Amino acid sequence: VPKRATAPFPTTLAFDRKSATPLQRQIFEQIRSAILGGTLRAGTRLPSTRDLAREIGVSRKPVVAAFGYLAAQGLIECRPGAGSRVRPLALTRQRVPASTRARRPKRAARLQRIVVHISSGRVGAFKPGVPAVDLFPTRVWRTLVARRWSAAQPADLAYDDSRIRAALSSAIAAHLGATRGIRCDPAQVFVVSGAQQAIDLAARVLVEPDDRVCVEDPGYAGARAAFASAGAEVVGGGVDAEGFDVNAAASRCPRPRLIYATPAHQYPTGIVMSVARRNELLSWTAASGAWLIEDDYGGEFQYRANAPPPLFATDRNESVIYIGTFSQSLAPALRVGFLVAPADLIEAFRVAVYVCGHGISAIDAQVLTDFIDGSHLAKHIRLLRSAYRERQRELVAALARIPGIVRIDGLDAGTHIVAYLRADADEFAIAAAAARHGVEVSTLNAHAFETSCPPALVLGYGSVPPESIRSSAALLARAISE
Ligand SMILES: Cc1ncc(COP(=O)(O)O)c(C=O)c1O
């Protein structure tokens, strides 16, 4: 790092304690604009979270959370022992000349302010969200792809693919009936590139600029980003032991246009929403005249015998937009997800899918239809369910031997669990130390938005073969004790 780059960290952060903007957000935004504006250059060392908190007279929690956001955005790197440093800016984030700034439309400026989690690109053990890609049914998939391409006629390669899309929607509707108890007409099913695009489409269809959208906090950053990019005011409602804290959310966010929740396995806390809470959520949605997005990411993987059905299956008001994905049951790289629209919104979504580029490739759609209709998907999900249970069991047994972990949560569903640490642990430093050992954990606070969570690690076990769980957990134990 060049010498001139390591200027001392300026302590001119100013806070408004009466502001509705939480302290962590204020700290984050000020440091972030100092980095993007060039005041804090690459290599500048940030004070420790403890020192900075003392210096500016706040508790450590908001500072830790702010550093977590900065790290998640790729703006700083936290190295245990060496503290945190400003990272070099990607070319696209470098300061824009004033002449160009004047021309930048409001929407572009809004997009640039949105917090998104930048993937490190590494796939180490325990990276949340990665399914068992080691078990991907490559042989069957390859056969189906080859068969479709051998039979492809010129007409199959043109634009007129409505029959192909209708066949996939029918296959998905039948699959949802069998696996999630959802009854819907194939015309309600829209196939797009991942749950992320489905959330973005729902935002485009339902949100006007300045509408309020209430989301879980901590929660999925990709959903917040989609709503913020549509111009919504995104409000965080808390999460407690029963899932989305509906009462707290309703008092923080009266009359939302849209509510977003992950009832099957709250992301990231891993809580399965209680039945009472589901009823409260549906009543609040109806009473406030809102729409509700149910993100059923990984919903096929429920391990409790009496897991409640999706909200879409119990809602009587046709106010739920159900979103699913093949990222967890097959592979994220396929980029296939879908949404099930209430009847009233079918036409709007039909146009929105057209505007966004017609959904997924027609050949991929045919292959996936064959895969579902040939019962390969149902078989693969059965295989994954038992693999995930085994991987989870191995991980829990290994974590029980790590002294710094005080509690484990999120066992009832999905492919990740949450390991709570001692109250004084610095989870961001632990995650950074783990990454140096090739173990890619996330933290609960990296997913927090306006709230602050106790120190905890989010550990994905989906992609880790059982035989390497123990050795990876030993590396994690080393990172915790460092
Ligand atoms: C809760 C949640 N919803 C949606 C997504 C996006 O999934 P997809 O790969 O289908 O776009 C993710 C990805 O991490 C997620 O965690």
PDB file of C-alpha atoms and ligand atoms in Angstrom, residues 128-130 193-199 216 219-223 260 262 265-268 295-298 323-328 331-333 335-338 416 447, ligand 1:
ATOM      1  CA  PRO A 128     -24.718 -19.898   3.207  1.00  0.00           C
ATOM      2  CA  GLY A 129     -27.058 -20.335   0.253  1.00  0.00           C
ATOM      3  CA  VAL A 130     -24.977 -22.913  -1.652  1.00  0.00           C
ATOM      4  CA  SER A 193     -34.230 -16.100 -13.600  1.00  0.00           C
ATOM      5  CA  GLY A 194     -34.204 -16.914  -9.914  1.00  0.00           C
ATOM      6  CA  ALA A 195     -36.186 -15.830  -6.861  1.00  0.00           C
ATOM      7  CA  GLN A 196     -34.245 -12.576  -7.043  1.00  0.00           C
ATOM      8  CA  GLN A 197     -35.793 -11.650 -10.393  1.00  0.00           C
ATOM      9  CA  ALA A 198     -39.196 -12.732  -9.110  1.00  0.00           C
ATOM     10  CA  ILE A 199     -38.861 -10.316  -6.174  1.00  0.00           C
ATOM     11  CA  GLU A 216     -37.868  -8.675   8.013  1.00  0.00           C
ATOM     12  CA  GLY A 219     -33.429 -10.192   6.413  1.00  0.00           C
ATOM     13  CA  TYR A 220     -32.523 -10.884   2.820  1.00  0.00           C
ATOM     14  CA  ALA A 221     -30.589  -7.917   1.394  1.00  0.00           C
ATOM     15  CA  GLY A 222     -31.516  -8.797  -2.201  1.00  0.00           C
ATOM     16  CA  ALA A 223     -35.191  -8.149  -1.421  1.00  0.00           C
ATOM     17  CA  TYR A 260     -41.977  -9.352   2.401  1.00  0.00           C
ATOM     18  CA  THR A 262     -39.614 -15.817   4.535  1.00  0.00           C
ATOM     19  CA  HIS A 265     -37.039 -20.664   7.164  1.00  0.00           C
ATOM     20  CA  GLN A 266     -36.469 -17.036   8.010  1.00  0.00           C
ATOM     21  CA  TYR A 267     -33.406 -15.696   6.244  1.00  0.00           C
ATOM     22  CA  PRO A 268     -30.989 -15.470   8.000  1.00  0.00           C
ATOM     23  CA  ASP A 295     -40.350 -15.997  -0.351  1.00  0.00           C
ATOM     24  CA  ASP A 296     -40.307 -19.787  -0.004  1.00  0.00           C
ATOM     25  CA  TYR A 297     -36.585 -20.023  -0.807  1.00  0.00           C
ATOM     26  CA  GLY A 298     -35.617 -23.607   0.006  1.00  0.00           C
ATOM     27  CA  ILE A 323     -41.946 -17.067  -4.827  1.00  0.00           C
ATOM     28  CA  GLY A 324     -39.857 -20.227  -5.245  1.00  0.00           C
ATOM     29  CA  THR A 325     -36.518 -21.154  -6.763  1.00  0.00           C
ATOM     30  CA  PHE A 326     -34.523 -24.072  -8.154  1.00  0.00           C
ATOM     31  CA  SER A 327     -31.354 -22.569  -6.649  1.00  0.00           C
ATOM     32  CA  GLN A 328     -31.726 -24.768  -3.573  1.00  0.00           C
ATOM     33  CA  ALA A 331     -28.177 -25.249  -8.498  1.00  0.00           C
ATOM     34  CA  PRO A 332     -28.021 -21.440  -8.222  1.00  0.00           C
ATOM     35  CA  ALA A 333     -26.036 -21.288 -11.487  1.00  0.00           C
ATOM     36  CA  ARG A 335     -30.779 -19.158 -12.569  1.00  0.00           C
ATOM     37  CA  VAL A 336     -34.341 -20.472 -12.509  1.00  0.00           C
ATOM     38  CA  GLY A 337     -37.019 -19.365 -10.096  1.00  0.00           C
ATOM     39  CA  PHE A 338     -40.711 -18.569 -10.338  1.00  0.00           C
ATOM     40  CA  HIS A 416     -28.031 -23.196   7.023  1.00  0.00           C
ATOM     41  CA  HIS A 447     -27.984  -9.147   7.249  1.00  0.00           C
TER      42      HIS A 447
HETATM   43  C1  LIG B   1     -34.121 -15.556   1.165  1.00  0.00           C
HETATM   44  C2  LIG B   1     -33.598 -15.569  -0.235  1.00  0.00           C
HETATM   45  N1  LIG B   1     -34.455 -15.348  -1.235  1.00  0.00           N
HETATM   46  C3  LIG B   1     -34.035 -15.336  -2.507  1.00  0.00           C
HETATM   47  C4  LIG B   1     -32.720 -15.564  -2.836  1.00  0.00           C
HETATM   48  C5  LIG B   1     -32.305 -15.510  -4.290  1.00  0.00           C
HETATM   49  O1  LIG B   1     -32.362 -16.761  -4.847  1.00  0.00           O
HETATM   50  P1  LIG B   1     -32.155 -17.050  -6.404  1.00  0.00           P
HETATM   51  O2  LIG B   1     -30.820 -17.706  -6.543  1.00  0.00           O
HETATM   52  O3  LIG B   1     -33.262 -17.971  -6.784  1.00  0.00           O
HETATM   53  O4  LIG B   1     -32.244 -15.744  -7.123  1.00  0.00           O
HETATM   54  C6  LIG B   1     -31.787 -15.796  -1.829  1.00  0.00           C
HETATM   55  C7  LIG B   1     -30.367 -16.025  -2.169  1.00  0.00           C
HETATM   56  O5  LIG B   1     -29.508 -16.074  -1.317  1.00  0.00           O
HETATM   57  C8  LIG B   1     -32.246 -15.802  -0.481  1.00  0.00           C
HETATM   58  O6  LIG B   1     -31.400 -16.021   0.523  1.00  0.00           O
END
